[in-house]
PDB file of C-alpha atoms in Angstrom:
ATOM      1  CA  MET A   1      60.196  99.415  76.963  1.00 56.00           C
ATOM      2  CA  ALA A   2      58.896  98.405  79.809  1.00 71.00           C
ATOM      3  CA  SER A   3      61.470  96.348  80.570  1.00 74.00           C
ATOM      4  CA  SER A   4      64.302  98.906  80.359  1.00 78.00           C
ATOM      5  CA  VAL A   5      62.742 101.636  82.604  1.00 84.00           C
ATOM      6  CA  LYS A   6      62.403  98.451  84.962  1.00 87.00           C
ATOM      7  CA  GLY A   7      66.342  97.885  84.109  1.00 86.00           C
ATOM      8  CA  ILE A   8      67.042 101.576  84.644  1.00 88.00           C
ATOM      9  CA  GLY A   9      64.644 101.446  88.083  1.00 91.00           C
ATOM     10  CA  PHE A  10      66.747  99.070  89.488  1.00 90.00           C
ATOM     11  CA  MET A  11      70.217 100.168  88.397  1.00 90.00           C
ATOM     12  CA  CYS A  12      69.505 103.326  89.540  1.00 93.00           C
ATOM     13  CA  LEU A  13      68.497 101.116  93.497  1.00 94.00           C
ATOM     14  CA  GLY A  14      71.925  99.435  93.672  1.00 92.00           C
ATOM     15  CA  VAL A  15      74.151 102.165  92.713  1.00 93.00           C
ATOM     16  CA  LEU A  16      72.282 104.001  96.419  1.00 95.00           C
ATOM     17  CA  CYS A  17      72.794 100.569  97.882  1.00 95.00           C
ATOM     18  CA  LEU A  18      76.974 101.776  96.275  1.00 93.00           C
ATOM     19  CA  ALA A  19      75.942 104.266  97.972  1.00 95.00           C
ATOM     20  CA  LEU A  20      75.026 103.491 101.277  1.00 96.00           C
ATOM     21  CA  GLY A  21      77.468 101.608 101.949  1.00 95.00           C
ATOM     22  CA  ASP A  22      79.819 103.961 100.486  1.00 94.00           C
ATOM     23  CA  ALA A  23      79.080 106.245 103.324  1.00 96.00           C
ATOM     24  CA  ILE A  24      78.427 103.569 105.903  1.00 96.00           C
ATOM     25  CA  SER A  25      82.748 102.845 105.080  1.00 95.00           C
ATOM     26  CA  LYS A  26      83.403 106.514 105.243  1.00 95.00           C
ATOM     27  CA  TRP A  27      82.122 106.563 108.237  1.00 95.00           C
ATOM     28  CA  LEU A  28      83.708 103.469 110.224  1.00 95.00           C
ATOM     29  CA  GLY A  29      86.998 104.618 109.039  1.00 94.00           C
ATOM     30  CA  GLU A  30      86.579 107.572 111.350  1.00 93.00           C
ATOM     31  CA  VAL A  31      87.856 104.943 114.484  1.00 94.00           C
ATOM     32  CA  HIS A  32      88.259 101.333 112.744  1.00 95.00           C
ATOM     33  CA  SER A  33      90.900 100.429 110.261  1.00 95.00           C
ATOM     34  CA  PRO A  34      89.770  99.466 106.055  1.00 96.00           C
ATOM     35  CA  VAL A  35      90.861  95.562 107.361  1.00 96.00           C
ATOM     36  CA  GLN A  36      88.764  95.990 110.093  1.00 97.00           C
ATOM     37  CA  ILE A  37      85.795  97.033 108.075  1.00 96.00           C
ATOM     38  CA  ILE A  38      86.682  95.131 104.816  1.00 96.00           C
ATOM     39  CA  PHE A  39      86.060  91.506 106.875  1.00 97.00           C
ATOM     40  CA  PHE A  40      82.605  92.905 108.630  1.00 96.00           C
ATOM     41  CA  ARG A  41      81.075  93.551 105.551  1.00 94.00           C
ATOM     42  CA  THR A  42      82.429  90.617 104.051  1.00 95.00           C
ATOM     43  CA  LEU A  43      80.939  88.424 106.678  1.00 95.00           C
ATOM     44  CA  VAL A  44      77.666  89.712 106.140  1.00 94.00           C
ATOM     45  CA  SER A  45      77.413  89.295 102.918  1.00 92.00           C
ATOM     46  CA  LEU A  46      78.979  85.815 102.519  1.00 93.00           C
ATOM     47  CA  PRO A  47      75.378  84.173 103.779  1.00 93.00           C
ATOM     48  CA  MET A  48      73.607  86.247 102.519  1.00 90.00           C
ATOM     49  CA  ILE A  49      75.265  85.159  98.628  1.00 89.00           C
ATOM     50  CA  MET A  50      74.775  81.670  98.835  1.00 91.00           C
ATOM     51  CA  LEU A  51      71.329  82.124 100.326  1.00 90.00           C
ATOM     52  CA  LEU A  52      70.425  83.802  97.225  1.00 85.00           C
ATOM     53  CA  ALA A  53      72.360  81.617  95.165  1.00 86.00           C
ATOM     54  CA  TRP A  54      70.151  78.445  96.790  1.00 89.00           C
ATOM     55  CA  ARG A  55      66.563  80.564  96.021  1.00 85.00           C
ATOM     56  CA  GLY A  56      68.214  80.909  92.170  1.00 79.00           C
ATOM     57  CA  SER A  57      69.541  77.297  90.757  1.00 80.00           C
ATOM     58  CA  GLY A  58      70.855  75.863  93.883  1.00 83.00           C
ATOM     59  CA  LEU A  59      74.073  75.875  95.261  1.00 84.00           C
ATOM     60  CA  ARG A  60      75.720  73.813  92.994  1.00 87.00           C
ATOM     61  CA  THR A  61      75.730  77.182  91.349  1.00 85.00           C
ATOM     62  CA  LEU A  62      78.888  78.171  93.463  1.00 88.00           C
ATOM     63  CA  ALA A  63      81.034  74.757  91.802  1.00 87.00           C
ATOM     64  CA  THR A  64      83.758  75.848  89.843  1.00 86.00           C
ATOM     65  CA  ARG A  65      86.930  73.721  87.968  1.00 83.00           C
ATOM     66  CA  ARG A  66      88.521  77.463  87.670  1.00 86.00           C
ATOM     67  CA  PRO A  67      90.021  77.940  91.803  1.00 89.00           C
ATOM     68  CA  GLY A  68      93.064  80.074  90.842  1.00 91.00           C
ATOM     69  CA  VAL A  69      90.737  81.957  89.118  1.00 90.00           C
ATOM     70  CA  HIS A  70      88.802  83.316  91.763  1.00 91.00           C
ATOM     71  CA  LEU A  71      91.907  83.586  94.214  1.00 95.00           C
ATOM     72  CA  VAL A  72      92.782  85.909  92.021  1.00 94.00           C
ATOM     73  CA  ARG A  73      89.845  87.602  91.273  1.00 93.00           C
ATOM     74  CA  GLY A  74      89.214  87.918  94.764  1.00 94.00           C
ATOM     75  CA  LEU A  75      93.293  89.811  95.784  1.00 96.00           C
ATOM     76  CA  ILE A  76      91.909  92.202  92.874  1.00 95.00           C
ATOM     77  CA  TYR A  77      88.873  92.699  94.723  1.00 94.00           C
ATOM     78  CA  THR A  78      91.142  93.065  97.421  1.00 96.00           C
ATOM     79  CA  GLY A  79      92.827  95.490  96.479  1.00 96.00           C
ATOM     80  CA  THR A  80      89.222  97.488  95.275  1.00 95.00           C
ATOM     81  CA  MET A  81      87.869  97.202  98.716  1.00 95.00           C
ATOM     82  CA  GLY A  82      91.085  98.493 100.534  1.00 96.00           C
ATOM     83  CA  CYS A  83      92.471 101.164  98.310  1.00 96.00           C
ATOM     84  CA  PHE A  84      88.275 101.822  98.106  1.00 95.00           C
ATOM     85  CA  VAL A  85      87.620 102.022 101.718  1.00 95.00           C
ATOM     86  CA  LEU A  86      90.968 103.811 102.542  1.00 95.00           C
ATOM     87  CA  GLY A  87      90.719 106.764 100.565  1.00 95.00           C
ATOM     88  CA  LEU A  88      86.535 107.921 101.480  1.00 94.00           C
ATOM     89  CA  THR A  89      88.626 107.811 104.897  1.00 93.00           C
ATOM     90  CA  LEU A  90      90.432 109.728 103.548  1.00 93.00           C
ATOM     91  CA  MET A  91      89.196 112.352 100.864  1.00 93.00           C
ATOM     92  CA  PRO A  92      85.883 114.001 100.764  1.00 94.00           C
ATOM     93  CA  LEU A  93      83.144 111.756  99.723  1.00 94.00           C
ATOM     94  CA  ALA A  94      82.275 113.392  96.011  1.00 94.00           C
ATOM     95  CA  GLU A  95      85.645 113.774  95.297  1.00 94.00           C
ATOM     96  CA  GLY A  96      86.320 109.890  96.114  1.00 94.00           C
ATOM     97  CA  THR A  97      83.731 108.874  93.962  1.00 93.00           C
ATOM     98  CA  ALA A  98      85.155 111.438  91.249  1.00 93.00           C
ATOM     99  CA  ILE A  99      88.001 109.311  90.585  1.00 93.00           C
ATOM    100  CA  ALA A 100      86.606 105.964  90.669  1.00 92.00           C
ATOM    101  CA  PHE A 101      84.511 106.608  87.829  1.00 91.00           C
ATOM    102  CA  ALA A 102      88.077 106.158  85.759  1.00 90.00           C
ATOM    103  CA  ALA A 103      87.487 102.472  86.190  1.00 89.00           C
ATOM    104  CA  PRO A 104      86.016 102.721  82.297  1.00 85.00           C
ATOM    105  CA  LEU A 105      89.248 104.845  81.472  1.00 87.00           C
ATOM    106  CA  PHE A 106      91.543 101.919  82.521  1.00 89.00           C
ATOM    107  CA  VAL A 107      89.652  99.179  81.137  1.00 86.00           C
ATOM    108  CA  SER A 108      90.203 100.626  77.769  1.00 83.00           C
ATOM    109  CA  LEU A 109      93.406 101.000  78.122  1.00 84.00           C
ATOM    110  CA  LEU A 110      94.068  97.583  80.129  1.00 87.00           C
ATOM    111  CA  SER A 111      92.068  96.080  76.958  1.00 84.00           C
ATOM    112  CA  VAL A 112      95.106  96.161  75.259  1.00 83.00           C
ATOM    113  CA  PRO A 113      97.708  94.277  76.368  1.00 85.00           C
ATOM    114  CA  LEU A 114      95.660  92.059  78.460  1.00 83.00           C
ATOM    115  CA  LEU A 115      92.474  91.039  76.404  1.00 79.00           C
ATOM    116  CA  GLY A 116      94.986  92.051  72.708  1.00 80.00           C
ATOM    117  CA  GLU A 117      91.642  93.901  72.120  1.00 78.00           C
ATOM    118  CA  LYS A 118      92.356  97.565  69.837  1.00 80.00           C
ATOM    119  CA  VAL A 119      91.203 101.024  70.844  1.00 79.00           C
ATOM    120  CA  SER A 120      88.982 102.658  68.600  1.00 82.00           C
ATOM    121  CA  MET A 121      90.343 106.274  67.865  1.00 86.00           C
ATOM    122  CA  PRO A 122      87.153 107.922  68.984  1.00 86.00           C
ATOM    123  CA  VAL A 123      87.920 105.469  72.824  1.00 85.00           C
ATOM    124  CA  LEU A 124      90.926 106.219  73.065  1.00 86.00           C
ATOM    125  CA  CYS A 125      89.876 110.367  72.689  1.00 89.00           C
ATOM    126  CA  ALA A 126      87.404 109.559  75.273  1.00 88.00           C
ATOM    127  CA  SER A 127      89.289 108.470  78.175  1.00 88.00           C
ATOM    128  CA  LEU A 128      92.250 110.836  77.754  1.00 89.00           C
ATOM    129  CA  VAL A 129      89.488 113.614  78.165  1.00 91.00           C
ATOM    130  CA  GLY A 130      88.799 111.343  81.331  1.00 91.00           C
ATOM    131  CA  PHE A 131      91.957 111.387  82.211  1.00 90.00           C
ATOM    132  CA  VAL A 132      92.370 115.264  82.053  1.00 93.00           C
ATOM    133  CA  GLY A 133      89.080 115.813  84.561  1.00 92.00           C
ATOM    134  CA  VAL A 134      91.353 112.857  86.946  1.00 92.00           C
ATOM    135  CA  LEU A 135      93.998 115.465  86.817  1.00 90.00           C
ATOM    136  CA  VAL A 136      92.141 118.511  87.134  1.00 92.00           C
ATOM    137  CA  VAL A 137      89.760 116.896  90.601  1.00 92.00           C
ATOM    138  CA  VAL A 138      93.776 116.014  92.060  1.00 88.00           C
ATOM    139  CA  ARG A 139      95.337 119.052  91.510  1.00 82.00           C
ATOM    140  CA  PRO A 140      98.633 117.756  91.813  1.00 76.00           C
ATOM    141  CA  GLY A 141     100.971 120.774  93.617  1.00 66.00           C
ATOM    142  CA  SER A 142     104.690 120.876  94.561  1.00 54.00           C
ATOM    143  CA  ASP A 143     104.231 117.237  97.270  1.00 68.00           C
ATOM    144  CA  GLY A 144     102.119 115.216  94.440  1.00 69.00           C
ATOM    145  CA  ILE A 145      99.062 114.030  94.994  1.00 81.00           C
ATOM    146  CA  SER A 146      97.711 112.845  98.670  1.00 88.00           C
ATOM    147  CA  LEU A 147      97.063 109.725  99.618  1.00 91.00           C
ATOM    148  CA  GLY A 148      93.733 110.072  99.310  1.00 92.00           C
ATOM    149  CA  ALA A 149      94.156 110.751  95.700  1.00 93.00           C
ATOM    150  CA  LEU A 150      96.586 108.095  94.835  1.00 94.00           C
ATOM    151  CA  ALA A 151      94.141 105.128  96.985  1.00 95.00           C
ATOM    152  CA  MET A 152      91.210 105.670  95.271  1.00 95.00           C
ATOM    153  CA  LEU A 153      92.920 105.685  91.593  1.00 94.00           C
ATOM    154  CA  GLY A 154      94.561 102.246  92.825  1.00 95.00           C
ATOM    155  CA  ALA A 155      91.202 101.569  93.306  1.00 95.00           C
ATOM    156  CA  ALA A 156      90.164 102.009  89.754  1.00 94.00           C
ATOM    157  CA  VAL A 157      93.007 100.180  88.619  1.00 94.00           C
ATOM    158  CA  PHE A 158      91.504  96.769  90.226  1.00 95.00           C
ATOM    159  CA  TYR A 159      88.261  97.812  89.637  1.00 92.00           C
ATOM    160  CA  ALA A 160      89.111  98.071  86.307  1.00 90.00           C
ATOM    161  CA  LEU A 161      90.722  94.389  86.535  1.00 92.00           C
ATOM    162  CA  MET A 162      88.039  92.716  88.316  1.00 88.00           C
ATOM    163  CA  MET A 163      85.781  93.717  85.145  1.00 85.00           C
ATOM    164  CA  ILE A 164      88.451  92.881  82.512  1.00 88.00           C
ATOM    165  CA  THR A 165      89.455  89.232  84.358  1.00 86.00           C
ATOM    166  CA  ALA A 166      85.152  88.677  84.453  1.00 82.00           C
ATOM    167  CA  ARG A 167      84.878  90.091  81.131  1.00 79.00           C
ATOM    168  CA  ARG A 168      86.542  86.450  80.308  1.00 80.00           C
ATOM    169  CA  TYR A 169      85.802  84.180  82.533  1.00 77.00           C
ATOM    170  CA  GLY A 170      82.349  85.939  82.938  1.00 69.00           C
ATOM    171  CA  ALA A 171      80.829  83.192  80.195  1.00 69.00           C
ATOM    172  CA  ARG A 172      82.323  80.405  81.317  1.00 73.00           C
ATOM    173  CA  GLU A 173      81.194  80.567  84.892  1.00 79.00           C
ATOM    174  CA  HIS A 174      77.810  81.325  87.247  1.00 80.00           C
ATOM    175  CA  LEU A 175      77.268  84.496  88.199  1.00 81.00           C
ATOM    176  CA  TRP A 176      77.093  83.345  92.122  1.00 84.00           C
ATOM    177  CA  ALA A 177      80.259  81.945  91.762  1.00 87.00           C
ATOM    178  CA  MET A 178      81.720  85.157  90.582  1.00 87.00           C
ATOM    179  CA  VAL A 179      80.376  86.468  93.764  1.00 88.00           C
ATOM    180  CA  PHE A 180      81.436  83.884  96.479  1.00 92.00           C
ATOM    181  CA  TYR A 181      84.392  83.239  95.416  1.00 93.00           C
ATOM    182  CA  MET A 182      85.504  86.826  95.169  1.00 92.00           C
ATOM    183  CA  THR A 183      84.081  87.852  98.898  1.00 93.00           C
ATOM    184  CA  LEU A 184      85.298  84.910  99.841  1.00 95.00           C
ATOM    185  CA  VAL A 185      88.925  86.077  99.120  1.00 96.00           C
ATOM    186  CA  PRO A 186      89.407  89.247 101.066  1.00 97.00           C
ATOM    187  CA  PHE A 187      87.327  87.998 103.987  1.00 97.00           C
ATOM    188  CA  VAL A 188      90.204  85.074 104.309  1.00 97.00           C
ATOM    189  CA  ILE A 189      92.791  87.760 104.159  1.00 97.00           C
ATOM    190  CA  THR A 190      91.075  89.754 106.680  1.00 97.00           C
ATOM    191  CA  GLY A 191      90.370  87.719 109.305  1.00 97.00           C
ATOM    192  CA  LEU A 192      94.000  86.627 110.005  1.00 97.00           C
ATOM    193  CA  ALA A 193      94.319  90.625 109.583  1.00 97.00           C
ATOM    194  CA  LEU A 194      91.821  91.669 112.290  1.00 96.00           C
ATOM    195  CA  PRO A 195      93.966  90.047 114.983  1.00 96.00           C
ATOM    196  CA  LEU A 196      96.509  93.344 114.677  1.00 96.00           C
ATOM    197  CA  VAL A 197      94.103  95.793 113.889  1.00 95.00           C
ATOM    198  CA  TRP A 198      91.507  94.742 115.856  1.00 95.00           C
ATOM    199  CA  GLN A 199      89.173  97.412 117.682  1.00 93.00           C
ATOM    200  CA  ALA A 200      86.314  96.816 119.719  1.00 92.00           C
ATOM    201  CA  PRO A 201      83.369  98.545 118.035  1.00 93.00           C
ATOM    202  CA  GLU A 202      80.519 100.679 119.850  1.00 93.00           C
ATOM    203  CA  ALA A 203      77.280  99.991 119.895  1.00 93.00           C
ATOM    204  CA  ALA A 204      76.209 101.817 117.396  1.00 92.00           C
ATOM    205  CA  HIS A 205      78.814  99.823 115.022  1.00 95.00           C
ATOM    206  CA  TRP A 206      77.118  96.612 114.855  1.00 95.00           C
ATOM    207  CA  PRO A 207      74.276  97.478 113.478  1.00 95.00           C
ATOM    208  CA  ALA A 208      75.879 100.189 110.799  1.00 95.00           C
ATOM    209  CA  PHE A 209      78.872  96.703 110.238  1.00 95.00           C
ATOM    210  CA  LEU A 210      75.653  95.608 109.064  1.00 95.00           C
ATOM    211  CA  MET A 211      74.226  97.581 107.066  1.00 95.00           C
ATOM    212  CA  ALA A 212      77.553  98.326 105.380  1.00 94.00           C
ATOM    213  CA  GLY A 213      77.105  94.469 104.713  1.00 92.00           C
ATOM    214  CA  VAL A 214      73.656  94.331 103.333  1.00 93.00           C
ATOM    215  CA  LEU A 215      74.259  96.693 101.427  1.00 94.00           C
ATOM    216  CA  GLY A 216      76.876  95.904  99.185  1.00 90.00           C
ATOM    217  CA  VAL A 217      74.617  92.162  98.535  1.00 89.00           C
ATOM    218  CA  GLY A 218      71.847  94.112  98.510  1.00 90.00           C
ATOM    219  CA  ALA A 219      73.563  96.098  95.119  1.00 90.00           C
ATOM    220  CA  THR A 220      74.984  93.854  93.623  1.00 84.00           C
ATOM    221  CA  ALA A 221      71.542  91.965  93.350  1.00 84.00           C
ATOM    222  CA  PHE A 222      69.872  94.829  91.649  1.00 89.00           C
ATOM    223  CA  ILE A 223      72.576  95.639  89.461  1.00 85.00           C
ATOM    224  CA  THR A 224      72.318  92.117  88.375  1.00 79.00           C
ATOM    225  CA  LEU A 225      68.651  92.700  87.004  1.00 83.00           C
ATOM    226  CA  ALA A 226      69.103  95.569  85.735  1.00 85.00           C
ATOM    227  CA  PHE A 227      71.072  93.803  82.970  1.00 78.00           C
ATOM    228  CA  ARG A 228      68.525  91.720  83.036  1.00 80.00           C
ATOM    229  CA  HIS A 229      65.835  93.885  82.412  1.00 82.00           C
ATOM    230  CA  ALA A 230      67.654  96.481  79.939  1.00 80.00           C
ATOM    231  CA  PRO A 231      70.873  96.471  77.380  1.00 75.00           C
ATOM    232  CA  ALA A 232      74.069  97.509  78.551  1.00 70.00           C
ATOM    233  CA  ALA A 233      73.838 100.849  76.825  1.00 70.00           C
ATOM    234  CA  ILE A 234      70.814 101.950  78.581  1.00 77.00           C
ATOM    235  CA  ALA A 235      70.889 100.471  82.257  1.00 79.00           C
ATOM    236  CA  ALA A 236      74.909 101.142  82.701  1.00 77.00           C
ATOM    237  CA  PRO A 237      75.207 105.354  82.143  1.00 81.00           C
ATOM    238  CA  PHE A 238      72.796 105.940  85.531  1.00 86.00           C
ATOM    239  CA  ASP A 239      76.009 104.235  87.150  1.00 88.00           C
ATOM    240  CA  TYR A 240      76.602 107.604  87.659  1.00 90.00           C
ATOM    241  CA  THR A 241      73.751 108.593  89.289  1.00 91.00           C
ATOM    242  CA  ALA A 242      76.075 107.978  91.476  1.00 92.00           C
ATOM    243  CA  MET A 243      77.821 111.318  91.726  1.00 92.00           C
ATOM    244  CA  LEU A 244      74.797 113.236  92.655  1.00 92.00           C
ATOM    245  CA  TRP A 245      74.382 110.587  96.031  1.00 94.00           C
ATOM    246  CA  ALA A 246      76.974 111.548  96.959  1.00 94.00           C
ATOM    247  CA  VAL A 247      77.455 114.863  97.208  1.00 94.00           C
ATOM    248  CA  LEU A 248      74.752 114.824  98.715  1.00 95.00           C
ATOM    249  CA  LEU A 249      75.678 113.071 102.194  1.00 95.00           C
ATOM    250  CA  GLY A 250      78.689 114.102 102.243  1.00 95.00           C
ATOM    251  CA  TRP A 251      77.111 117.671 102.398  1.00 95.00           C
ATOM    252  CA  LEU A 252      74.171 116.299 104.393  1.00 94.00           C
ATOM    253  CA  PHE A 253      77.113 114.277 107.081  1.00 94.00           C
ATOM    254  CA  TRP A 254      80.230 115.558 107.430  1.00 95.00           C
ATOM    255  CA  GLY A 255      79.195 119.251 105.439  1.00 94.00           C
ATOM    256  CA  GLU A 256      81.350 118.574 102.178  1.00 93.00           C
ATOM    257  CA  LEU A 257      80.682 120.680  99.589  1.00 90.00           C
ATOM    258  CA  PRO A 258      83.125 119.369  95.663  1.00 91.00           C
ATOM    259  CA  ASP A 259      84.584 122.644  94.834  1.00 90.00           C
ATOM    260  CA  TRP A 260      84.713 124.230  91.352  1.00 90.00           C
ATOM    261  CA  GLY A 261      88.258 121.401  90.716  1.00 91.00           C
ATOM    262  CA  VAL A 262      85.304 118.174  91.287  1.00 93.00           C
ATOM    263  CA  TRP A 263      81.985 119.899  89.638  1.00 93.00           C
ATOM    264  CA  VAL A 264      84.526 120.614  86.104  1.00 94.00           C
ATOM    265  CA  GLY A 265      86.943 117.630  86.539  1.00 94.00           C
ATOM    266  CA  GLY A 266      83.982 115.371  87.577  1.00 93.00           C
ATOM    267  CA  THR A 267      81.738 116.250  84.954  1.00 93.00           C
ATOM    268  CA  LEU A 268      84.841 115.759  82.089  1.00 93.00           C
ATOM    269  CA  ILE A 269      85.598 112.061  83.430  1.00 93.00           C
ATOM    270  CA  ILE A 270      81.756 111.807  83.199  1.00 92.00           C
ATOM    271  CA  ALA A 271      81.020 112.511  79.365  1.00 92.00           C
ATOM    272  CA  SER A 272      84.295 109.961  78.680  1.00 90.00           C
ATOM    273  CA  GLY A 273      82.564 107.235  80.847  1.00 87.00           C
ATOM    274  CA  LEU A 274      79.080 107.966  78.497  1.00 88.00           C
ATOM    275  CA  ALA A 275      81.558 108.125  75.464  1.00 87.00           C
ATOM    276  CA  ILE A 276      83.147 104.932  76.050  1.00 82.00           C
ATOM    277  CA  ALA A 277      79.675 103.189  76.193  1.00 78.00           C
ATOM    278  CA  TYR A 278      78.325 104.469  73.733  1.00 77.00           C
ATOM    279  CA  GLN A 279      81.279 103.520  71.310  1.00 75.00           C
ATOM    280  CA  GLU A 280      80.751  99.582  73.343  1.00 67.00           C
ATOM    281  CA  GLY A 281      77.539  99.986  72.901  1.00 62.00           C
ATOM    282  CA  ARG A 282      77.648 100.364  68.395  1.00 54.00           C
ATOM    283  CA  THR A 283      80.780  97.967  68.288  1.00 47.00           C
ATOM    284  CA  GLY A 284      78.826  94.961  71.480  1.00 43.00           C
ATOM    285  CA  LEU A 285      81.099  95.367  73.432  1.00 39.00           C
ATOM    286  CA  LYS A 286      80.220  95.522  77.440  1.00 41.00           C
ATOM    287  CA  ARG A 287      83.239  96.450  80.415  1.00 43.00           C
ATOM    288  CA  ARG A 288      80.159  96.201  83.365  1.00 37.00           C
ATOM    289  CA  PRO A 289      81.183  92.898  85.516  1.00 36.00           C
ATOM    290  CA  THR A 290      77.461  92.934  86.240  1.00 34.00           C
ATOM    291  CA  ALA A 291      76.729  93.086  81.946  1.00 31.00           C
TER     292      ALA A 291
END
């Protein structure tokens, strides 16, 4: 029991790091391109990942015999970060966070063609409820879905692909190798594109870029510890505390107050995610890359 409590605590800390990092990225996105934000985040994260790997089992854990797999995962992660940061700059923090919670729903559906799995009726029903929640949050009008909502949905799909590839190859590769190469690829890509979008940071922006990278690595470390101390079925649902932080941070820094659609749709999305997590706990499946 004590170990599970530690796991829950680590999970909440990891989610807090993610929420703070998202808020910083949203603030930086008011001035800087997503390319520049991702470049500095990965620039800060890479040395920290290497340090954590060295302090753990040594840098030999970064060795791999599957460079192609890591390249594909890195490209997917680049898409995840690009869409997510773009979405953050175009819509309220709580609304974007609610849409991003649709990732487990896409995992359930994409695992059928990509992993050859069968989706049970309870999971299928929960996924349908979740997608109804997404429609309630997005509320497409006569002009269609907004660019910000499309970007967040794209981030959810890319992140679902990240989880699926982690399930397929995670047992064959060390955790820090997975994280290192996943971070290295967007660093290289955004570094090559950086001259095209460069905007000289103001003095206050430099510590923000630094903190965004530190918080990203901190979130990975805390969530990893969470799943080491507690079963996934216990720790994973606390991922949804991100919604509380998103509402609080959005209100404090941007005066954003979620409307009824975000509350109702977000509740449906979270409820469907919890139902899927419960069903996975019964069948022994894990859908989070850090699990």
